[in-house]
Coordinates of C-alpha atoms and ligand atoms in Angstrom, one line a residue:
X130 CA 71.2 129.5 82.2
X131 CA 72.9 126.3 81.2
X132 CA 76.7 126.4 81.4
X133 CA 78.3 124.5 78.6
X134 CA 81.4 122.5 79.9
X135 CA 83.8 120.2 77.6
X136 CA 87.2 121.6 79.0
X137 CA 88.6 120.9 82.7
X138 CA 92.0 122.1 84.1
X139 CA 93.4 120.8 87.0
X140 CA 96.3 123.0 88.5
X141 CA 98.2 120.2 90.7
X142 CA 98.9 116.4 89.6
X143 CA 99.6 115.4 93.3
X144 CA 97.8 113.0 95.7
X145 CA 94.2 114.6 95.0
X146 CA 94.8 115.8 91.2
X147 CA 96.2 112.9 89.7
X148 CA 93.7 110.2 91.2
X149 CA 90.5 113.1 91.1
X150 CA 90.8 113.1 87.2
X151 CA 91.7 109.9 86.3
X152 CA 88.6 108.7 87.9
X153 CA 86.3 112.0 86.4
X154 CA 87.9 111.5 83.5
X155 CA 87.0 107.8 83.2
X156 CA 83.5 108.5 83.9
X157 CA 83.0 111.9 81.7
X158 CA 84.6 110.2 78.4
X159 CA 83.1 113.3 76.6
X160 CA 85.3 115.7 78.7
X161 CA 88.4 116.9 77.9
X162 CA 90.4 116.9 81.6
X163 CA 93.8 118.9 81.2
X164 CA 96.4 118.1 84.8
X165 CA 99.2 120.2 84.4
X166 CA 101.8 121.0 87.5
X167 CA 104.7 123.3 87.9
X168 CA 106.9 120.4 89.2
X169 CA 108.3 119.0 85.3
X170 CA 109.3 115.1 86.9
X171 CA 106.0 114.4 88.5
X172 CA 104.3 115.4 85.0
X173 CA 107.0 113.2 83.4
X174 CA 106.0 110.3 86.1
X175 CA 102.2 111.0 85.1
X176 CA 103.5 110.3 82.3
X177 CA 105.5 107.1 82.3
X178 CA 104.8 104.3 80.0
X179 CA 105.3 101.9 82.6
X180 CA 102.7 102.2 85.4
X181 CA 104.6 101.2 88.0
X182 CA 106.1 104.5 87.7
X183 CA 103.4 106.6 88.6
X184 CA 104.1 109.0 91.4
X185 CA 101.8 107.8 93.5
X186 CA 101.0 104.1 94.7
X187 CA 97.0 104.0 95.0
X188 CA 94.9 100.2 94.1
X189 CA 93.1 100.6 90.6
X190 CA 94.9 103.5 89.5
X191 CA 97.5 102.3 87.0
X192 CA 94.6 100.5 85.5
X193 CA 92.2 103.5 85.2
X194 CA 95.1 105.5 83.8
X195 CA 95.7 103.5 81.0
X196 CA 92.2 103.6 79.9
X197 CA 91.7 107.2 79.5
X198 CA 95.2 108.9 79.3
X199 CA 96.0 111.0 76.2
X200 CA 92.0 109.8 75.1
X201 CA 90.5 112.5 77.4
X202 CA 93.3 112.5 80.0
X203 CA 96.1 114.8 79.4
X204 CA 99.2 115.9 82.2
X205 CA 101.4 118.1 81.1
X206 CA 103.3 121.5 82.1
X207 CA 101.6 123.9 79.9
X208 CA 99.3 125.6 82.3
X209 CA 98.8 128.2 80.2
X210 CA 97.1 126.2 77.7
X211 CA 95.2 124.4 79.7
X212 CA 93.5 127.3 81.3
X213 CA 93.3 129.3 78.3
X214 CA 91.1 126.6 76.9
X215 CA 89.1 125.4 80.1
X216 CA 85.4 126.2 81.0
X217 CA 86.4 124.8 84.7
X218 CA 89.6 125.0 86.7
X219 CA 90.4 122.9 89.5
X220 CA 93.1 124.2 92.3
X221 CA 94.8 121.2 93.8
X222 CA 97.9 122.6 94.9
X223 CA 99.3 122.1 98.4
X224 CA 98.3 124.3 101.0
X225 CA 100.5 123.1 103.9
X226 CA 101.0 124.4 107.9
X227 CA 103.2 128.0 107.5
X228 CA 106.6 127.6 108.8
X229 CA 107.0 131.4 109.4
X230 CA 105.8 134.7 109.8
X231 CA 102.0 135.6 110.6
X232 CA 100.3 132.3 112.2
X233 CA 103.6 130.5 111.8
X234 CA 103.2 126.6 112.6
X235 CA 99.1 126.9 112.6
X236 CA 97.6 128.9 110.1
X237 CA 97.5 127.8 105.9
X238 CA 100.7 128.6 103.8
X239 CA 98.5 129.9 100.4
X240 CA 101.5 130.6 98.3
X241 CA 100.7 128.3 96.0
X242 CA 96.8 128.6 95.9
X243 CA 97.4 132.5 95.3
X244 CA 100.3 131.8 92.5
X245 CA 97.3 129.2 90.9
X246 CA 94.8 132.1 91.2
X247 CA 96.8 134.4 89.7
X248 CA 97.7 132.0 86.8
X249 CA 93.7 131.9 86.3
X250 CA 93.4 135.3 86.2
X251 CA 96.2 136.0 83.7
X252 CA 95.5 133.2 80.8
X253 CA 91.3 132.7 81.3
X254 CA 89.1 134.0 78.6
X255 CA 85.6 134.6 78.6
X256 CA 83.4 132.7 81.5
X257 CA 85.6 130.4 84.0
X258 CA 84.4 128.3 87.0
X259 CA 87.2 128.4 89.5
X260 CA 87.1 125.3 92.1
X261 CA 88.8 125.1 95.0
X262 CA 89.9 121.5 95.7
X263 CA 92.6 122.0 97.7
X264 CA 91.4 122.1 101.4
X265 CA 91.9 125.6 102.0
X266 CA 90.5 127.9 105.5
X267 CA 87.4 129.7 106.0
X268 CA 87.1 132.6 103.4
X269 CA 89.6 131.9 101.3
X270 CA 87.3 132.0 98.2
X271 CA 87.0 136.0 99.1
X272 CA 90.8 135.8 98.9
X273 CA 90.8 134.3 95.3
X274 CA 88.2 135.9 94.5
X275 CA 90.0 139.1 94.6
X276 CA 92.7 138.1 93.1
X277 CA 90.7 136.7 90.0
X278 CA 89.5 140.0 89.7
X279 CA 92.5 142.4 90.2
X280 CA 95.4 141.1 89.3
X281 CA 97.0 140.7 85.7
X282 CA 95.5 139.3 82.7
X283 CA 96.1 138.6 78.9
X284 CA 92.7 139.7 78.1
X285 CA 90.4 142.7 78.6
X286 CA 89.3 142.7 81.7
X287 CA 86.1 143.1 80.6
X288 CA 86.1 140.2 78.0
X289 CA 86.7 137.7 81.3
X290 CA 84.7 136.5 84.4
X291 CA 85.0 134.0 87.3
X292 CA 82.7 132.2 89.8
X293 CA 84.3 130.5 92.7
X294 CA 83.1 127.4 94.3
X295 CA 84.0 125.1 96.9
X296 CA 84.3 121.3 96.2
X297 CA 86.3 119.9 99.1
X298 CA 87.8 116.7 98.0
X299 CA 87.1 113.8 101.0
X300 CA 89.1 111.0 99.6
X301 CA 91.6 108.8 101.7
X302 CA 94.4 107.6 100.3
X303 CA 95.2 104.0 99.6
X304 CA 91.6 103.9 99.0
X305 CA 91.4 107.2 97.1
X306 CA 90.0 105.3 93.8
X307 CA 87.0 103.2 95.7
X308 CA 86.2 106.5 97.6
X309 CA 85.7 108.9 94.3
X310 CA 84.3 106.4 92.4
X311 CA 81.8 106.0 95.2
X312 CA 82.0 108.9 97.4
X313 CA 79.6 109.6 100.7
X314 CA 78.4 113.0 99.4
X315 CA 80.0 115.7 97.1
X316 CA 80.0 119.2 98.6
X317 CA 79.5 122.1 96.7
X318 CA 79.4 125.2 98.0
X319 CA 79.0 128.6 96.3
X320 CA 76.4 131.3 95.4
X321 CA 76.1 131.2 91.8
X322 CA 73.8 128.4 90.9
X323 CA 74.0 127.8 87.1
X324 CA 78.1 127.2 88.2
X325 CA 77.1 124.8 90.6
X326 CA 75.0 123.2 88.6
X327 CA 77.6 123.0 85.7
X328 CA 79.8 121.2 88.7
X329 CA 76.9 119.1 89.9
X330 CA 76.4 117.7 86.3
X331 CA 79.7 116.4 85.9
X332 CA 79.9 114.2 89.0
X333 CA 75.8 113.3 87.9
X334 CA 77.4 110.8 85.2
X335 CA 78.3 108.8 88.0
X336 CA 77.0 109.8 91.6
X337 CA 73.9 109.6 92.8
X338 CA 72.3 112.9 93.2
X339 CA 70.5 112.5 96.6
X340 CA 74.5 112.2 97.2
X341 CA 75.1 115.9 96.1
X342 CA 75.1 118.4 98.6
X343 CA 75.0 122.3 97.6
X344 CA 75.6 124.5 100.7
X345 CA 77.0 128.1 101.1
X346 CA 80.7 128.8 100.5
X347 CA 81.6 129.4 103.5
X348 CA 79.9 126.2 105.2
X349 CA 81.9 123.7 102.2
X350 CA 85.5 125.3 103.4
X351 CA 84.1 125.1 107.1
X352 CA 83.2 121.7 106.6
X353 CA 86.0 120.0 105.1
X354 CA 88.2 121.1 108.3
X355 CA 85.6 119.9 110.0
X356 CA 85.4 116.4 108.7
X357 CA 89.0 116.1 109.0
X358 CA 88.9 117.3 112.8
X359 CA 86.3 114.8 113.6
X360 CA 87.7 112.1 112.4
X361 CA 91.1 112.7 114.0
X362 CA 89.6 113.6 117.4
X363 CA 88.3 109.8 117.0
X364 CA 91.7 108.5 116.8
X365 CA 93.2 110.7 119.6
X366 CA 90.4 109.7 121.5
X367 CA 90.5 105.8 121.3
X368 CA 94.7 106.0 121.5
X369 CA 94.7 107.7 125.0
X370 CA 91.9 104.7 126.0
X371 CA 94.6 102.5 124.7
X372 CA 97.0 103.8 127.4
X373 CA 94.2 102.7 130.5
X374 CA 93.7 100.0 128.9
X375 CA 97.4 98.8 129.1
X376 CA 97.4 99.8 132.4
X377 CA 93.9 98.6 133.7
X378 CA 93.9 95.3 132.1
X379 CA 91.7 95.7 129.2
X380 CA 92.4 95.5 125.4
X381 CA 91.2 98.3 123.2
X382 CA 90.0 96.3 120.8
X383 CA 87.9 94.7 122.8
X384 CA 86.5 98.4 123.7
X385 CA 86.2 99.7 120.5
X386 CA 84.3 97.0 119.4
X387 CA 82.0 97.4 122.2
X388 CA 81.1 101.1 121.5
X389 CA 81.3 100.7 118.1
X390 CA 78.4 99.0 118.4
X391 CA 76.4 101.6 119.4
X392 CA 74.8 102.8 116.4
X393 CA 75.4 106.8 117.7
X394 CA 79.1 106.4 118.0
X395 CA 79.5 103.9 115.0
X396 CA 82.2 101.5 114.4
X397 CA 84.8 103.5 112.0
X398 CA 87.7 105.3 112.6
X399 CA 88.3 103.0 116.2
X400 CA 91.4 101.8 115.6
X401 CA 94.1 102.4 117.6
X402 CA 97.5 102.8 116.0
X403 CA 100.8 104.6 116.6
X404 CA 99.0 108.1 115.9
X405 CA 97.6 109.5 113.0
X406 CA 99.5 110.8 110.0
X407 CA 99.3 111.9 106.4
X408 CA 99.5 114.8 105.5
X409 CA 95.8 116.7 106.4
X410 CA 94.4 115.6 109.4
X411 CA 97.4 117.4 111.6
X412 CA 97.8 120.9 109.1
X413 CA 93.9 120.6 109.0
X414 CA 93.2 121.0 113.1
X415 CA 96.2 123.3 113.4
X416 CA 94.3 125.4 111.0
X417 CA 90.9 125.2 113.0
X418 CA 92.6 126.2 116.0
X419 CA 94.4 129.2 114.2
X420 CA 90.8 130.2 112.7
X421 CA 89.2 129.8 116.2
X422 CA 92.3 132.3 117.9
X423 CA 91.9 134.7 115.3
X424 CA 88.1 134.9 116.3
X425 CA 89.0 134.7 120.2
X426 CA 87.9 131.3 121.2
X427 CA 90.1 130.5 123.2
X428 CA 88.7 127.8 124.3
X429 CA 87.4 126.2 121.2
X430 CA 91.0 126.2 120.2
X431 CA 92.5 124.9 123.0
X432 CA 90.1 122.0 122.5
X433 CA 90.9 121.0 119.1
X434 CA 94.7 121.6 119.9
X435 CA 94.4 118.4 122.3
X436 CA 93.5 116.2 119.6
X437 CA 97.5 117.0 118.0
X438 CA 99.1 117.0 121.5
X439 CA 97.5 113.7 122.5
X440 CA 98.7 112.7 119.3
X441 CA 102.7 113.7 119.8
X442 CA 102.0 112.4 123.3
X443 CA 100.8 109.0 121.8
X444 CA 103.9 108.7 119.3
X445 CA 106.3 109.4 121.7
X446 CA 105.0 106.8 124.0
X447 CA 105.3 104.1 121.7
X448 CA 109.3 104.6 121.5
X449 CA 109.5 104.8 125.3
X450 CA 107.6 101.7 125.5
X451 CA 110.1 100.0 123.1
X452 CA 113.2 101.4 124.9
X453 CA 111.7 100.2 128.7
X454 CA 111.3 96.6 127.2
X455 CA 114.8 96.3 126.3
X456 CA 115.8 96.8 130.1
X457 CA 116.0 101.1 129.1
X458 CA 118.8 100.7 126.9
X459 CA 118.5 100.0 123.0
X460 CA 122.1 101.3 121.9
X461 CA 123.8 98.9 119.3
X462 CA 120.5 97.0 119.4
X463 CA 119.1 95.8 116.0
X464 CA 115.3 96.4 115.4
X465 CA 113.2 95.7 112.7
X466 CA 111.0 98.3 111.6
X467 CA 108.1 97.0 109.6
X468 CA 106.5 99.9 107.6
X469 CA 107.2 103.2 107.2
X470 CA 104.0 104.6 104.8
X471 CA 101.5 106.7 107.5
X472 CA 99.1 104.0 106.7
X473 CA 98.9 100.7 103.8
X474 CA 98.2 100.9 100.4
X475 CA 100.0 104.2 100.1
X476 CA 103.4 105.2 99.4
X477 CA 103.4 108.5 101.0
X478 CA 105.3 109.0 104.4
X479 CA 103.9 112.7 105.2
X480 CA 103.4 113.5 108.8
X481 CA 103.8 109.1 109.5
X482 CA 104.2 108.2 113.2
X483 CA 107.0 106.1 111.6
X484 CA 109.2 109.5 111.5
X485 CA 109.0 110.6 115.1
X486 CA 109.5 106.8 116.5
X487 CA 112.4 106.2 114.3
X488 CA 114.0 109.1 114.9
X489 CA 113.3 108.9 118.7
X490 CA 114.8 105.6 118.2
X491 CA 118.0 106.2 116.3
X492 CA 118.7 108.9 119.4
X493 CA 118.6 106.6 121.9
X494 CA 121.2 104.2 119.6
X495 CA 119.6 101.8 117.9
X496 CA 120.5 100.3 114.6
X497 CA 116.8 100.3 112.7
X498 CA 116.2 98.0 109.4
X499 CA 113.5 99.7 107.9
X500 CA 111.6 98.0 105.6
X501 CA 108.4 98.9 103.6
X502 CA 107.0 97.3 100.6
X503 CA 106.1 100.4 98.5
X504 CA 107.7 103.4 100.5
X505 CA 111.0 105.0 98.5
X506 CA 114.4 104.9 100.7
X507 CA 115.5 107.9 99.3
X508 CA 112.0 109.4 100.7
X509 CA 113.1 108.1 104.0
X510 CA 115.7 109.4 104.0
X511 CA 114.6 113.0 103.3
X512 CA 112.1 111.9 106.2
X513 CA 114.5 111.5 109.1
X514 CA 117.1 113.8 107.6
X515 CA 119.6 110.6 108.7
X516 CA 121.6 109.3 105.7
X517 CA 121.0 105.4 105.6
X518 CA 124.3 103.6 106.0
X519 CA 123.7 101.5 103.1
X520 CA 121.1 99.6 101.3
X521 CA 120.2 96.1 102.9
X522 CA 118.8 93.2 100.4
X523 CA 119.9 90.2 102.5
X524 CA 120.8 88.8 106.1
X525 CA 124.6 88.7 105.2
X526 CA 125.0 92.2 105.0
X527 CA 123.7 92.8 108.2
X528 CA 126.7 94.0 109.8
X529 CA 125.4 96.2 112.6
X530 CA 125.3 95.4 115.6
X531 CA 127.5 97.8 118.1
X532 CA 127.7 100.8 115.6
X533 CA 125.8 103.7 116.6
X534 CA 122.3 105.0 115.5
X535 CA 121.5 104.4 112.3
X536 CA 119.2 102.9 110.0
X537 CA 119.2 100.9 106.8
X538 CA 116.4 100.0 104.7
X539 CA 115.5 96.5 103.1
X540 CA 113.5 95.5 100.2
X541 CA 113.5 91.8 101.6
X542 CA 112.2 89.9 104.7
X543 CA 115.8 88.5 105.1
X544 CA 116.4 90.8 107.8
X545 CA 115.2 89.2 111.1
X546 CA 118.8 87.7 111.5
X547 CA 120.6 89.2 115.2
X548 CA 117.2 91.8 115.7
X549 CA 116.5 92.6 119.6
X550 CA 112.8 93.5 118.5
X551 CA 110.4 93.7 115.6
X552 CA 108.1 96.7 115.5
X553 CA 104.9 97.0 113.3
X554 CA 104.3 100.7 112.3
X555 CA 102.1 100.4 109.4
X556 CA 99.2 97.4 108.3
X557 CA 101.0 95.9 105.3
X558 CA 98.8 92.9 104.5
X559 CA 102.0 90.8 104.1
X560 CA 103.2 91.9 107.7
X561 CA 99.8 89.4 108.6
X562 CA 101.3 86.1 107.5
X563 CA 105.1 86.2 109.0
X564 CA 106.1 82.9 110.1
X565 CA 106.8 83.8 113.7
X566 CA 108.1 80.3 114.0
X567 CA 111.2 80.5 111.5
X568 CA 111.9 84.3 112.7
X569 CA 112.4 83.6 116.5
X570 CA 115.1 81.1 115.7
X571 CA 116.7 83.9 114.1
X572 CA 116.5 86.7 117.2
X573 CA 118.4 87.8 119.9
X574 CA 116.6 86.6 123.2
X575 CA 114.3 87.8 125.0
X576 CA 113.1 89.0 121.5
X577 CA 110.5 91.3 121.3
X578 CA 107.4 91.8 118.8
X579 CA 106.3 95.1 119.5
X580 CA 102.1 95.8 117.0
X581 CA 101.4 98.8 117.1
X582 CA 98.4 98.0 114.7
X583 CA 96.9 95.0 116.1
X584 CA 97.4 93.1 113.1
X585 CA 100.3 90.4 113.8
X586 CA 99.1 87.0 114.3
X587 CA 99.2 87.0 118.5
X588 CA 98.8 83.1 119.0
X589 CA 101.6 82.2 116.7
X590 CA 103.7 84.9 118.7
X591 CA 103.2 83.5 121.8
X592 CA 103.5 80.3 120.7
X593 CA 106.5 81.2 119.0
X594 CA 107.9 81.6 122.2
X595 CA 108.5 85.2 121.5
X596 CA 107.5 88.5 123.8
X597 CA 104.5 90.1 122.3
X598 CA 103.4 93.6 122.9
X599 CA 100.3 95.4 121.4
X600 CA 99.4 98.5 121.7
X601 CA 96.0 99.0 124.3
X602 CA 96.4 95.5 125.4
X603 CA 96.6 95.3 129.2
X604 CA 95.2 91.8 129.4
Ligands
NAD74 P1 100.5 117.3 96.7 O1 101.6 118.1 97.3 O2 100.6 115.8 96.5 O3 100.2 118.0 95.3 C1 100.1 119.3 95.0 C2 100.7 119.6 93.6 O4 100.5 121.0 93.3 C3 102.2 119.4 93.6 O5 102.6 118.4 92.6 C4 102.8 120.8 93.2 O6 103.9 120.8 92.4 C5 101.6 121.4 92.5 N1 101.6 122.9 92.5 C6 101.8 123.7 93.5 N2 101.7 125.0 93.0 C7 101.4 125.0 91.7 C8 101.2 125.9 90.7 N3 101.2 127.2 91.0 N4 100.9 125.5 89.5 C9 100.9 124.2 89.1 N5 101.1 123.2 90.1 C10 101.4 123.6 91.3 O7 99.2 117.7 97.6 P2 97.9 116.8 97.7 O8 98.1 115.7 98.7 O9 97.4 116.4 96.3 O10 96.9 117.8 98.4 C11 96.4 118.9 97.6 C12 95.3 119.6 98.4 O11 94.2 118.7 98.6 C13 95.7 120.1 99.8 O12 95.1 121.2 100.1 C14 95.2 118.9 100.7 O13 94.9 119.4 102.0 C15 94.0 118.5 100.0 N6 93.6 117.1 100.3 C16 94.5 116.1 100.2 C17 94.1 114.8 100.4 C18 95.1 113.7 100.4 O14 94.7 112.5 100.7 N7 96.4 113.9 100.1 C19 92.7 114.5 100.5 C20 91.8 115.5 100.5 C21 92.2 116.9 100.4
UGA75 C1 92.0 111.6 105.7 C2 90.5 111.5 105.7 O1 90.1 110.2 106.0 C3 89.9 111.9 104.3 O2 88.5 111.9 104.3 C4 90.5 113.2 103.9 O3 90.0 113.5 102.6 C5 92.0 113.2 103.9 O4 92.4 112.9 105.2 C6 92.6 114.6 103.6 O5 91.9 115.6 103.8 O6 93.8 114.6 103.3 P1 94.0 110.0 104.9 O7 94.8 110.9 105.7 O8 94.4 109.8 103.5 O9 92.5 110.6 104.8 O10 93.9 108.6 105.6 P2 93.0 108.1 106.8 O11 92.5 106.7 106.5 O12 92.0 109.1 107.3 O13 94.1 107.9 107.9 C7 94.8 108.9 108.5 C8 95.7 108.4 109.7 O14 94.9 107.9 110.7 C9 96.6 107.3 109.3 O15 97.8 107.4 109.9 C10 95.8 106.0 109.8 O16 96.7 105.0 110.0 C11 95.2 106.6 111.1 N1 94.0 105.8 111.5 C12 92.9 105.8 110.7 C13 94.1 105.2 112.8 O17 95.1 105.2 113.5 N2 92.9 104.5 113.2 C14 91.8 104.5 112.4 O18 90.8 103.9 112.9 C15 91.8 105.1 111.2

């Protein structure tokens, strides 16, 4: 039977919310999309009439946003509303790494995919289509399944129903936009078909349907970790080649590019960098492993457990490497920090190398100016749990050297002035065009650039007359 849908909820306006409706809801201008979210000042940001206040930073979204919001785009905090009157409801609430208790520091905290469940239950009416967006562990539908059905509700119990589906949400951020307008595949995974269809036919107005796949529940959940663990077991794997090849003599770019060419392995996901962020690919294996204990693997789980520790291992190195080059001491030394966001074209810091190197490097003394195009201070500061001495906007302020530890962030590049070293943490695209030239004039010598993305201009370095490092380069 043919499920009539005009009315979508989405419970969560965060980093897969906001962008995931704004894009459906441009392409489905004959449905009604409803975002609402407990927290009142992201709604109010969702909100803004200037779009540069948005609370997130992805390319293309400001621009999507003002074509469909408050037409068929609507945030807002009245959840009850919004799933009183929808025929689908989205849960995109955060589903982060428990901190205590049972599974502490592997397994999925679900508070706030049980609370969203449990809003469904109480305020649906008639026939609802729950979707789980959120990445969420194996069997978790079962879980909200029984809640749906047994806890409170405003109607008679008999006068309401639920089907549960799995729609994993594969998007990247800074590129979240390009990647739901054209994604890969979208996964659907549940049992009762005329649901999945009703899900099916909204991404239909825009994705091709050779792109849609429908697979059991269990599989979807299963395969979103999955993805996730995959693609940061690439990462791990090409960093820890970057540490032979520092010491062997070769460059990691050079290797990647030669197995990327292999059509098996592929060329994707090969960079090396300081160590994966963001705030999935690290809560996603941890929750793999914790899945895998539960069902006595052992050894399964220690092997996706070495994709995180290489990781830590990889981040940490990068700080030791800095400290070593500055003859092992880097107290009262001024270093540049360019980028904190976990990768470019985001404004989100979760889970960023950028945290554990600064941090490591603000214990061993050093006075860090931070800088990062779209990444909040304040954000930084919550980040490294280090209140910033003050905020730096141009080279005359710079009064640090031989204070202890800290860190300072700037908005400008007027911050070279007096720095030891430079070190690239993110791939800005204006960190590409620096005019090494101008800057060493300004350093302390022997200065130091230290790319840990392989994206500063190495020949004007060395012309420069500046000491480059970069990260898998042992030539
Ligand atoms: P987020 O923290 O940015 O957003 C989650 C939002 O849910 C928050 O604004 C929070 O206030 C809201 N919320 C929590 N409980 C609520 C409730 N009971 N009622 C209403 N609102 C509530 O998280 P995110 O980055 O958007 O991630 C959401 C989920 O999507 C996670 O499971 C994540 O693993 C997954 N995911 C994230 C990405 C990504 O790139 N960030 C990509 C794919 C999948
Ligand atoms: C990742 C996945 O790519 C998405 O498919 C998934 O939906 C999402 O996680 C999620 O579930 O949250 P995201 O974390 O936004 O997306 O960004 P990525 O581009 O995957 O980058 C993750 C980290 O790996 C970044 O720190 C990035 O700098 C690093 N990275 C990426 C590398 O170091 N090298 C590479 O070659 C690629």
């Amino acid at each position: 039977m043919k499920i009539s849908v005009k009315k979508i909820c989405c419970i969560g306006a965060g980093y897969v919310g906001g962008p995931t409706m704004t894009v459906m809801a441009s392409k489905c201008p004959d449905l009604i999309f409803n975002v609402v979210d407990i927290n009142k000042e992201r709604i109010s940001s969702w909100n803004n009439s200037d779009l540069s206040k948005l609370p997130i930073f992805e390319p293309g979204l400001k621009e999507l946003i003002s074509q469909t919001r408050n037409k068929n785009l609507f945030f807002s905090t009245d959840i009850k509303e919004a799933i009183e009157s929808a025929d689908i409801v989205f849960i995109s609430v955060n589903t982060p790494t428990k901190t205590r208790g049972l599974g502490a520091g592997k397994s999925s905290d679900l508070t706030w995919v049980e609370a969203s469940a449990r809003e469904v239950a109480r305020y649906s009416r008639g026939f609802t289509i729950v979707v789980e967006k959120s990445t969420l562990p194996v069997r978790t539908a079962e879980v909200i399944e029984n809640i749906l059905n047994s806890s409170e509700t405003n109607s008679k119990r008999e006068e309401i129903s639920f089907s549960v589906l799995s729609n994993p949400e594969f998007l990247s951020e800074g590129t979240a936009i390009k990647d739901l307008e054209n994604p890969d595949r979208v996964l659907i995974g549940g049992e009762n078909k005329d649901a999945m269809d009703a899900l099916s036919n909204i991404y239909k107005a825009w994705v091709p349907e050779r792109k849609i796949l429908f697979t059991n529940i269990w599989s979807s959940e299963l395969a979103k970790l999955t993805s996730n663990a995959f693609l940061a077991q690439r990462i791990s794997s090409i960093n820890s080649i970057s540490a032979i090849c520092e010491v062997t003599g070769a460059d990691v770019r050079e290797v990647s590019r030669a197995i990327g060419t292999d059509s098996r392995i592929g060329s994707k996901f090969l960079d090396s960098g300081p160590g994966f962020g963001g705030s999935c690919f690290k809560k996603d294996i941890l929750n793999l492993v914790y899945l895998a204990e539960y069902y006595d693997l052992k050894d399964v789980a220690n092997f996706w457990e070495g994709v995180v520790n290489i990781n830590n291992w990889h981040q940490r190195r990068i700080s030791e490497i800095v400290i070593k080059k500055l003859y092992g001491t880097i107290k009262g030394k001024k270093i540049v920090v360019l980028g904190f966001a976990f990768k470019a074209n985001t404004n989100d810091t979760r889970e960023s190398a950028a945290i554990k190197i600064c941090k490591d490097l603000i214990d061993e003394g050093a006075n860090l100016i931070i800088h990062d195009p779209k990444v909040n201070p304040r954000q930084i500061e919550n980040d490294l749990q280090i209140k910033q001495i003050s905020e730096v906007n141009n080279e005359k302020d710079i009064t640090l050297q031989n204070k202890f530890g800290q860190w300072r962030f700037s908005k400008s590049f007027d911050i070279f002035e007096g720095a030891h070293a430079v070190l690239v943490l993110t791939e800005w695209g204006e960190y590409k065009n620096i005019q090494w030239d101008v800057i060493e004039k300004k350093m302390v010598k022997p200065a130091w650039i230290f790319d840990s993305r392989s994206i500063v201009n190495a020949e004007e370095i060395k012309k420069s007359g500046l000491n480059l490092w970069r990260l898998g380069d042992g030539s």
